[in-house]
mmCIF file of C-alpha atoms in Angstrom:
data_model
loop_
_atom_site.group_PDB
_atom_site.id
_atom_site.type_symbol
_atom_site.label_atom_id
_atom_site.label_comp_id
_atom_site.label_asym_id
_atom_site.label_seq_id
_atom_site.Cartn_x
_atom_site.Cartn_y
_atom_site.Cartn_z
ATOM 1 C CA UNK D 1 -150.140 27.041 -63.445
ATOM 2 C CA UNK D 2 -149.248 27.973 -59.953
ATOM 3 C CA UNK D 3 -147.716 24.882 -59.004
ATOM 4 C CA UNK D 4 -145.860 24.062 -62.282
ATOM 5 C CA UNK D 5 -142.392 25.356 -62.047
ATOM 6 C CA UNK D 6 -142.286 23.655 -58.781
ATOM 7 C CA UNK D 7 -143.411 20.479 -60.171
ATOM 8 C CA UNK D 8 -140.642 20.701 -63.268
ATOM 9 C CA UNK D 9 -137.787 21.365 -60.380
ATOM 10 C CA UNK D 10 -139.348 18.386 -58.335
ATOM 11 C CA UNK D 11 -139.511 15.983 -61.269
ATOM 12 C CA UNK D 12 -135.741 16.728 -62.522
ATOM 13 C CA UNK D 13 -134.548 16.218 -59.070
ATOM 14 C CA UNK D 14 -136.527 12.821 -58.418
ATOM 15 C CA UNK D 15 -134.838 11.565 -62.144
ATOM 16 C CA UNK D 16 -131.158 12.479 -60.693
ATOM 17 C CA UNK D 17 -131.913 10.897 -57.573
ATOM 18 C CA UNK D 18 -133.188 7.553 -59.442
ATOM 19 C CA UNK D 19 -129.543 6.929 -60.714
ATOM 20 C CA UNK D 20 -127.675 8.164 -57.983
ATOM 21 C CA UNK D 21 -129.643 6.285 -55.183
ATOM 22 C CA UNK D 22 -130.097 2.496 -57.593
ATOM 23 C CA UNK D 23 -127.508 0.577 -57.313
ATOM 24 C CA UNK D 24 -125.312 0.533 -60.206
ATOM 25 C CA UNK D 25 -125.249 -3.571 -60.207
ATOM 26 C CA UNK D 26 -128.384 -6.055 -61.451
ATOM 27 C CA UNK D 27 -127.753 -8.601 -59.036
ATOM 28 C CA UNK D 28 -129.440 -10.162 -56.481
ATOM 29 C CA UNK D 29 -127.887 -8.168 -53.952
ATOM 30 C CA UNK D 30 -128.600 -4.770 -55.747
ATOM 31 C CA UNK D 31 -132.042 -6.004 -56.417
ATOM 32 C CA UNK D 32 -133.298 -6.341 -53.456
ATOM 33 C CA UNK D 33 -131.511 -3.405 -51.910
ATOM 34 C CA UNK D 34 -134.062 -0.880 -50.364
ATOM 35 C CA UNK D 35 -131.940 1.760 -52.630
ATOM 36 C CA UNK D 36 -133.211 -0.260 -55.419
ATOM 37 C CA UNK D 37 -137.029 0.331 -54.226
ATOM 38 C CA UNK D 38 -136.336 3.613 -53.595
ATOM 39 C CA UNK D 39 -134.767 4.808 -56.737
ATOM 40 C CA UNK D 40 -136.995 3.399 -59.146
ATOM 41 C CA UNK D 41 -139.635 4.795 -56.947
ATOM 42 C CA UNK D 42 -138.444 8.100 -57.626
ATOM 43 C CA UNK D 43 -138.602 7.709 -61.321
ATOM 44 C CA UNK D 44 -142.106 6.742 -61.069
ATOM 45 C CA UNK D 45 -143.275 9.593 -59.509
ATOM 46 C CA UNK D 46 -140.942 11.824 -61.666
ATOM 47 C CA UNK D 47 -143.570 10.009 -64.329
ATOM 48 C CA UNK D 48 -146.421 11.462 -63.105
ATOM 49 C CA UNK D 49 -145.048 14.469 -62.205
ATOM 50 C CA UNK D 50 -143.627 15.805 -65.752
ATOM 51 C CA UNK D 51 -147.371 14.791 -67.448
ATOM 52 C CA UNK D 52 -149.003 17.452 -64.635
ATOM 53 C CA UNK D 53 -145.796 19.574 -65.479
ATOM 54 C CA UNK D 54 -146.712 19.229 -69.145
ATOM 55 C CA UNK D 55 -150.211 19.997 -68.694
ATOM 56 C CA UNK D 56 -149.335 22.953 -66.576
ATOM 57 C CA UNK D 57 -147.413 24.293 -69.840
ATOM 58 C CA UNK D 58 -150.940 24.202 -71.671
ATOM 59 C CA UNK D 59 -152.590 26.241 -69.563
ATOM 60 C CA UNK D 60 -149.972 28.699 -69.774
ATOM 61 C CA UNK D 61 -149.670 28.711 -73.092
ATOM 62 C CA UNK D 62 -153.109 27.579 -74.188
ATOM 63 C CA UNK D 63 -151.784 26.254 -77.809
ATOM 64 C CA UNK D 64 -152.577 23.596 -79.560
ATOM 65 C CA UNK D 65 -148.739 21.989 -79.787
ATOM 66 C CA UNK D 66 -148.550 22.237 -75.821
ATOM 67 C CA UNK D 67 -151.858 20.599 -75.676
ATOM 68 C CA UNK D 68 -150.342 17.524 -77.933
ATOM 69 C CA UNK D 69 -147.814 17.473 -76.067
ATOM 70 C CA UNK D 70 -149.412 16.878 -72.712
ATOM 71 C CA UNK D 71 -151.108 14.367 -74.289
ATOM 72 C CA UNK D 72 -148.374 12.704 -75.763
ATOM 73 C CA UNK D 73 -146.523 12.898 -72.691
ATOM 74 C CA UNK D 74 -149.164 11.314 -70.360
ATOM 75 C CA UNK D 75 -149.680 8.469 -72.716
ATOM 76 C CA UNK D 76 -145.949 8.073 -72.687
ATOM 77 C CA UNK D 77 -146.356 7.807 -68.915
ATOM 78 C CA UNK D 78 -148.574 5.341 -68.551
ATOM 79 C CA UNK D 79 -146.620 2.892 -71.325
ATOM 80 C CA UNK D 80 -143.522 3.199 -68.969
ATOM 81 C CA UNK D 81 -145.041 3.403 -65.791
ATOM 82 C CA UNK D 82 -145.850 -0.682 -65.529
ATOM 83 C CA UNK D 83 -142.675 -1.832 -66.692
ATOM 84 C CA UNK D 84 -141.084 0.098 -64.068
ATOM 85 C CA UNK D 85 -143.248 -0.857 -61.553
ATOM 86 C CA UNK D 86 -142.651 -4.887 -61.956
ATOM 87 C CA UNK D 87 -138.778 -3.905 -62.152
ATOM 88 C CA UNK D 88 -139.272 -2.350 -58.975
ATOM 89 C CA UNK D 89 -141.262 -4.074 -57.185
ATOM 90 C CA UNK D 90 -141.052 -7.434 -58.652
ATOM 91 C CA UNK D 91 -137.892 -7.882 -59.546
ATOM 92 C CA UNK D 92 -137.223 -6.652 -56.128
ATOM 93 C CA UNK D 93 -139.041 -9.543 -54.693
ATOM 94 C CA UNK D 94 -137.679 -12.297 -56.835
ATOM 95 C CA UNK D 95 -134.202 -11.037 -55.499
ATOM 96 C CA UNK D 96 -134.952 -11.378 -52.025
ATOM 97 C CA UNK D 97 -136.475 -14.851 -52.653
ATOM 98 C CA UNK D 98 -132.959 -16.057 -54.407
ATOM 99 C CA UNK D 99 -130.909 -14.899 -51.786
ATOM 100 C CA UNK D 100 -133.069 -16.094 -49.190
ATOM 101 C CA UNK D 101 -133.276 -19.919 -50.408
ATOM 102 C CA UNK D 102 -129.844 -19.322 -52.036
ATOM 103 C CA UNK D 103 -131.449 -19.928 -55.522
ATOM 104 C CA UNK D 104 -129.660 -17.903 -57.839
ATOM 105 C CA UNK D 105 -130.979 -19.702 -60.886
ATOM 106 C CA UNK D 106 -134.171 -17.659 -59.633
ATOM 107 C CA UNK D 107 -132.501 -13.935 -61.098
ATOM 108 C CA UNK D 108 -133.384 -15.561 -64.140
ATOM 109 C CA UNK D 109 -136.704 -14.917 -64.595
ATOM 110 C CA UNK D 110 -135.391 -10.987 -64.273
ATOM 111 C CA UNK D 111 -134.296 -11.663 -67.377
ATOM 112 C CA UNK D 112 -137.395 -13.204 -68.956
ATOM 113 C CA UNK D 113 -139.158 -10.054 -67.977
ATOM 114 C CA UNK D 114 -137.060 -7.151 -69.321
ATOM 115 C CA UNK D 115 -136.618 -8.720 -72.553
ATOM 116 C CA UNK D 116 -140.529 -10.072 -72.772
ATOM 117 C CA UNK D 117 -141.297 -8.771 -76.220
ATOM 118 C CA UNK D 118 -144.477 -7.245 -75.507
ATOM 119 C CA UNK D 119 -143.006 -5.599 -72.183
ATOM 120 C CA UNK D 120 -140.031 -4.142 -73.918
ATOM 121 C CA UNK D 121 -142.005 -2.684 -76.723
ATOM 122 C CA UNK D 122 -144.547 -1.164 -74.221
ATOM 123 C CA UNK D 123 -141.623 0.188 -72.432
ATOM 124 C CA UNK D 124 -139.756 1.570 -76.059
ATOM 125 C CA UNK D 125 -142.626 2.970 -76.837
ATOM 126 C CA UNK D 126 -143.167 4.874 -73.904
ATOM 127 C CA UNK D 127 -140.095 6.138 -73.338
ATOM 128 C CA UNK D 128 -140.009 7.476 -76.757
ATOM 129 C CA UNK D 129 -142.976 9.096 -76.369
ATOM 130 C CA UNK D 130 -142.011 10.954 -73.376
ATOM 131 C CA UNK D 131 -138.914 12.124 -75.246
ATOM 132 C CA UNK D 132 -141.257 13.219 -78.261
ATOM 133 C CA UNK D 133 -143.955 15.114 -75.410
ATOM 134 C CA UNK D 134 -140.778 16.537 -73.833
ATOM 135 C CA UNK D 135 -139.611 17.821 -77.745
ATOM 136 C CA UNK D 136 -143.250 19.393 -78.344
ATOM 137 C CA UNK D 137 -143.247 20.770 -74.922
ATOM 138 C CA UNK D 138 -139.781 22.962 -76.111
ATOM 139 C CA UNK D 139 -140.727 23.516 -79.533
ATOM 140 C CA UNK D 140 -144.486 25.092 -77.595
ATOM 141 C CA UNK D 141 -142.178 27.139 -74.955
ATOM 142 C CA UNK D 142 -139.877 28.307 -78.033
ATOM 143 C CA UNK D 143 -142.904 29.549 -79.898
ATOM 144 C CA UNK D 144 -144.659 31.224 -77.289
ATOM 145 C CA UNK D 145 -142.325 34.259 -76.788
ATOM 146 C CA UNK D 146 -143.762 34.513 -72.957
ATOM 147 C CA UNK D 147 -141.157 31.906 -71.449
ATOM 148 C CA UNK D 148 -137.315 32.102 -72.136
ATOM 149 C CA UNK D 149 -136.999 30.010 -75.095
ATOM 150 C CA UNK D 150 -133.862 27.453 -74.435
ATOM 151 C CA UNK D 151 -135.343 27.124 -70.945
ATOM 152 C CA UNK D 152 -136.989 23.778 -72.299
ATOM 153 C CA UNK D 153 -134.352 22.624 -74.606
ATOM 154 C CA UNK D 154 -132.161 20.435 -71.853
ATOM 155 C CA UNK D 155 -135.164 18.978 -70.744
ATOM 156 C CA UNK D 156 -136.046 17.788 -74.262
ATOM 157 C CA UNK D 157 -132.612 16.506 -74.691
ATOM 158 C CA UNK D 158 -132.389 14.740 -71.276
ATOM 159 C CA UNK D 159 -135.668 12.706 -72.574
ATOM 160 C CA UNK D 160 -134.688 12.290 -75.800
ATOM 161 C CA UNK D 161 -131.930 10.557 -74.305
ATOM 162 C CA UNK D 162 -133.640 8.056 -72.096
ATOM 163 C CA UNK D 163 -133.028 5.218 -73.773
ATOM 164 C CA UNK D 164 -129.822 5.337 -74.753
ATOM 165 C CA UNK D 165 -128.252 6.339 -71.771
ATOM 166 C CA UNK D 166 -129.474 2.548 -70.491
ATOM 167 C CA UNK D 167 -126.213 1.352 -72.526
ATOM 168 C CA UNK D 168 -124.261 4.010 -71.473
ATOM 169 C CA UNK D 169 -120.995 2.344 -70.686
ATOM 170 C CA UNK D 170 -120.297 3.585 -67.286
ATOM 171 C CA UNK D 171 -122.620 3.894 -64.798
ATOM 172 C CA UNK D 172 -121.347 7.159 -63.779
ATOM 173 C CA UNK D 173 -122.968 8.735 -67.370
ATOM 174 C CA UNK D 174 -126.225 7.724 -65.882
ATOM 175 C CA UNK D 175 -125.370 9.604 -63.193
ATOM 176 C CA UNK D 176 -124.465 12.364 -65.772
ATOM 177 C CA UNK D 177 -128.222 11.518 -67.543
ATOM 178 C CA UNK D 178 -129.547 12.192 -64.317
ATOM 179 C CA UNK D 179 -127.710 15.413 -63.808
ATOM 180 C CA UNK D 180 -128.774 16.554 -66.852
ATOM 181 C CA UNK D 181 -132.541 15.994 -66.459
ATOM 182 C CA UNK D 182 -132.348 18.059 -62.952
ATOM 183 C CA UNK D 183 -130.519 21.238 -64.690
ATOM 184 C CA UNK D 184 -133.608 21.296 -67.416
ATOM 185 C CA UNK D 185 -135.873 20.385 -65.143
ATOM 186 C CA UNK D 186 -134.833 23.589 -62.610
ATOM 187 C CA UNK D 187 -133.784 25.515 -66.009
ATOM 188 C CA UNK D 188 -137.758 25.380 -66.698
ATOM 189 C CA UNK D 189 -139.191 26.249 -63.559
ATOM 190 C CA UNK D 190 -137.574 28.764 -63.123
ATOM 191 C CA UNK D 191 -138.353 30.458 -66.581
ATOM 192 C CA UNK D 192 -141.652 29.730 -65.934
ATOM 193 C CA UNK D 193 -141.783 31.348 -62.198
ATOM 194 C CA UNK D 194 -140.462 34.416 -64.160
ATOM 195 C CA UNK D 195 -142.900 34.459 -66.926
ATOM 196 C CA UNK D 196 -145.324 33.833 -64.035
ATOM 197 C CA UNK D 197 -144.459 36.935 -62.185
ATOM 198 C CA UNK D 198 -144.405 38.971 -64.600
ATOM 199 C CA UNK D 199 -147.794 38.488 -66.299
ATOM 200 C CA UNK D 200 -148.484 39.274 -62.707
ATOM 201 C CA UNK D 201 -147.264 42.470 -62.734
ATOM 202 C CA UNK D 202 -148.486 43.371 -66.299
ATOM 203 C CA UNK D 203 -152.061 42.292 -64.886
ATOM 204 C CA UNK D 204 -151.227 45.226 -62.140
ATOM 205 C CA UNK D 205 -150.164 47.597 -64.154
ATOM 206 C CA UNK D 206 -152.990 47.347 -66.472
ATOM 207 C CA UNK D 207 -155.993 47.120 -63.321
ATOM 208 C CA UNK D 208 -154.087 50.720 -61.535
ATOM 209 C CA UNK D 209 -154.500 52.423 -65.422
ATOM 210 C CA UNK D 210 -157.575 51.310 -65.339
ATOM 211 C CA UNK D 211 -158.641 52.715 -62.168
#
């Protein structure tokens, strides 16, 4: 529980950092950009990051919705989590190997990837299962009357939003996606730091009535 408020504010930062550090082309030239290693990179562990975030909520809370939704969330994670990692890293490489042997015709097989069927689905799924885990996780933090209760909502929305900010029509709204995720994301922690601190000091009071 200790660590989860900072892990929320880390994970919203890494998922503005993912748009504004990726290129906002899919060419060869963005592809195999270091920026393009580097911000997908950051999305990954912004993966990881929310399902110990989530998790951290449980023990907080100790419900069974929160519990779901850690669940839910980590399962989410690890549908996404390979998809990005051949966009990354593979894509990556076949971009560097087209503009090495000037073979653009390569960039093609980016295409056969992202729209494999079973790939895509994994990846739909997963994505819409972190927006559903991120939706619990409010719904938990709005029940619990220990933790402001909008302090999870822009989170919620920033995931529920995943996917369609992909065909947002200017990059810059990805940006704006990104933006959003890293308000909720600090919005959280910090609601949770307070709730934190002060079932600290409630603990305190109650050990120096005691004695």
């Amino acid at each position: 529980m200790k660590l989860t408020p900072a892990t929320y504010a880390v994970t919203g930062l890494l998922f503005l950092v993912y748009p504004a550090v990726r290129p906002s082309g899919d060419d060869a030239a963005a592809i195999s950009s270091t920026a393009w290693v580097l911000g997908h990179l950051a999305a990954m562990i912004g993966f990881v990051l929310l399902g110990l975030a989530a998790l951290g909520v449980h023990q907080l809370l100790k419900d069974r919705l929160s519990l779901r939704a850690a669940v839910v969330t980590w399962i989410g994670a690890g549908l996404t989590l390979p998809y990005y990692g051949a966009e990354d890293f593979g894509l990556n490489v076949i971009a560097e190997r087209a503009l090495r042997d000037g073979t653009p015709e390569l960039m093609e097989l980016a295409g056969e990837f992202r729209y494999d069927a079973l790939a895509a689905t994994m990846f739909a799924i997963g994505l819409g299962l972190l927006g559903i885990g991120a939706i619990m996780t409010a719904v938990a933090v709005w029940r619990s009357g220990t933790v402001s209760r909008w302090s999870a909502v822009p989170l919620a929305v920033g995931f529920a939003l995943f996917i369609p900010q992909f065909f947002a029509p200017l990059y810059g709204l990805r940006v704006a996606h990104g933006a959003l995720i890293a308000i909720g994301g600090l919005w959280l922690a910090f609601a949770l730091a307070r709730s934190h601190v002060a079932t600290r000091a409630e603990a305190g009071d109650k050990v120096t009535v005691t004695a």
